[in-house]
Structures are given as C-alpha cells and as structure tokens.
C-alpha cells in the first residue's frame, strides 16, 4: 500500500474531457488495491494564458516538481493555430514543461488490441500482432533550437541541434527497453542529408557495442514512414529524434486504430508526465465523444513507470481489453459493423472501464 500525490493537468479542449476519465480510473485503482492517491490540479496552455497570461505559470511548474507523477491532457486552441503571429502560445507551455522537468524520453507504445483489427484503414492481415515501442527524443532538435526571421521577415529559420550526450541518453533508454522485449532496435534518422542525423547514427552505433544481444538497424525517416504501414510487424523498439518521432507516431496511431488509443510517457530527470499523443481536438471538443482510452492507458503507464505498480497497470489494460471485447466503441474506433447501442461517449466509455 502506497501513498502518492498525482497532479492532474487537463489543459485545453478534449484534454479536459479525457483526463477527468483518466483520474477516475486512478481513483478506482487506489480503492481496489488499497493505495492512497491525493490529487491537485494545475493550469497549462490556452486556459493558463486566459487566467494568467502565461502558458505555463511558475505555480504549475512548482506543483509538477512536487508531485509523484503528472496526468496531462493536451494544449492548443484554434485562436493561435490561425494566427501565426501570436507571440504567446499554448505549445510554449508544453515545451517549457518538458524542458524544465528534463523529460527527454517520450515512450509511445503502439499496441493494437485484437478487437480493433478492423478499426484501422490498414488491412488486418498486415496489422495483426503489431507491437512497437517508440522512443521519441523530447527536449532537443528543431523544436528547441534558435528560431526567427531575417530579411525583413521574408526568410524564416529553425535551427536543429543535438549533442552527443543527448543522443546517447535516449539511445541507452531505447536499448534497455529492447532488451526486455524482442531485442530489436531500429534507429531512425536522415543521415544521408542532415548533420544532426549523422551524429545521431554515429552515437547509436557506438552505444550498440554495449548491447551485442540487441539486433540494430538504421533506417532513413522517409523509408520508415513507408515501412510502418507496409509491414508494421518488422518493428520492435524504434528510437528517433523529436521531429521525426512526432510525425511517425501520428502515422503509427493508425496501426492502433485511432489517435484516441495512444498513450505516452515522458520521462527523464524530473517528475514523469503521462499523456495521450493526441492534441486538444477542437473539431470534437464539447461534444462528449472523445475517446478516453488514450488517457486511461496513459494512467496505466503512470502506474507502471512512475509508481512501479505492475499489477495495477495491468488491471487497467485488461479492463480496456474487456470493454473492447464486449464490443463497446467510441466513434473513432467504431466500424460499419458496430451496433448503434455499442457506440459510447467519453463518460460512458469511462464507466465501462471502471
Ligand atoms: P489532434 O490530435 O487534436 O486531432 C487530430 C484528429 O484526431 C482530429 O480529427 C481529432 O478529432 C481526432 N482525435 C484526436 N484525439 C481524439 C480522441 N481522443 N478521440 C477521438 N478522436 C480524436 O490534432 P490537431 O487537430 O492537428 O490539433 C488540434 C490542436 O491540438 C492544435 O492546437 C495543436 O497545436 C494541438 N496539439 C497539441 C498536442 C499536445 O498537447 N500534446 C499534440 C498535437 C496537437
Ligand atoms: Mg504530435
């Protein structure tokens, strides 16, 4: 029996709707397994800008530092997406949180629940058994480099930078994980063109020498984009840079059926942050139809990775599996054979899992 303090950071849009469900699942686990979970909430993103003018107020960051884990939703608002000149933006809060907490490793498990074989637009025979663990580097690359305009604003630039140290630490995490799985690691870069990628490949090759039991391959990011949908089962652990990982994992979400199914864990030096890979999804905000399973599965990752609660984490995943086996679907994972009475909204889907 453990006592843990969890910070709930819903953020914007459907982030609010899905973290409410994720929290209920954590509560249920505490009750079932005799743990005491205490909670607090903090602001980030558009809601934080509206309240304080700051996308990540210092108070939120302090609360994150003091908690045992963070269950996070999403940030973003159409107001900024359609106004590229906005100086203060919700995503700045997200990037600052990752940087300040030293969350350099973003784990994105792409696991297809068998029941969802038909929810994907990829053929079932290509998909069956696909199980990939992405390690996306999260605090470097073009997202954090110098950016700006020159030539009176007519030229824009973003600088991508990686240090040996940054590549090495994410590579080690990925190799360690590969050892506990099918012992295959694919490092993705663009070393034929990009200098940071050449350093990336050099460092991964060097780290690989310490893991002779892990089979390593290097792929270019463009080829990887193709291979992911051509033959997803060939991948076990994939490690890649921040930008490539961002794009490839949205693509890979189609292996799992929907963006609404994919959870992530951001870990490193500070408090671990657990969040769906999707954004604030304004197109469905307020409609009560967002799939809460990504947030629920993020809670499962939180229990496992930050609290070392394996059985509790598995209980959550099993509950999700059971609900899917019972035929319940949110709209994003329903297909033409799903009966209307099995298509549930956000809260009702959460209730089934509970
Ligand atoms: P998005 O991930 O929010 O949505 C993409 C598509 O997937 C939409 O059609 C949406 O309805 C659907 N979708 C996403 N999550 C779903 C769920 N749980 N259930 C059912 N359907 C779901 O990406 P989009 O639309 O490109 O961006 C919206 C906003 O989110 C933007 O402001 C963007 O900057 C922000 N964003 C934030 C992220 C974060 O906080 N980590 C990540 C990606 C985008
Ligand atoms: Mg993304």
mmCIF file of N, CA and C and ligand atoms in Angstrom, residues 108 136 246 250 277, ligand 2:
data_model
loop_
_atom_site.group_PDB
_atom_site.id
_atom_site.type_symbol
_atom_site.label_atom_id
_atom_site.label_comp_id
_atom_site.label_asym_id
_atom_site.label_seq_id
_atom_site.Cartn_x
_atom_site.Cartn_y
_atom_site.Cartn_z
ATOM 1 N N UNK A 108 6.198 5.887 -26.577
ATOM 2 C CA UNK A 108 4.881 5.768 -27.199
ATOM 3 C C UNK A 108 4.637 4.330 -27.641
ATOM 4 N N UNK A 136 10.775 8.629 -28.600
ATOM 5 C CA UNK A 136 10.952 9.913 -29.272
ATOM 6 C C UNK A 136 11.759 10.822 -28.352
ATOM 7 N N UNK A 246 7.620 12.767 -33.654
ATOM 8 C CA UNK A 246 6.314 13.416 -33.604
ATOM 9 C C UNK A 246 5.480 12.954 -34.797
ATOM 10 N N UNK A 250 2.216 9.801 -35.047
ATOM 11 C CA UNK A 250 0.848 10.074 -35.514
ATOM 12 C C UNK A 250 0.499 9.077 -36.624
ATOM 13 N N UNK A 277 -1.226 10.907 -27.014
ATOM 14 C CA UNK A 277 -0.392 11.578 -28.019
ATOM 15 C C UNK A 277 -1.199 12.616 -28.813
HETATM 16 MG MG1 LIG B 2 2.221 15.329 -32.313
#
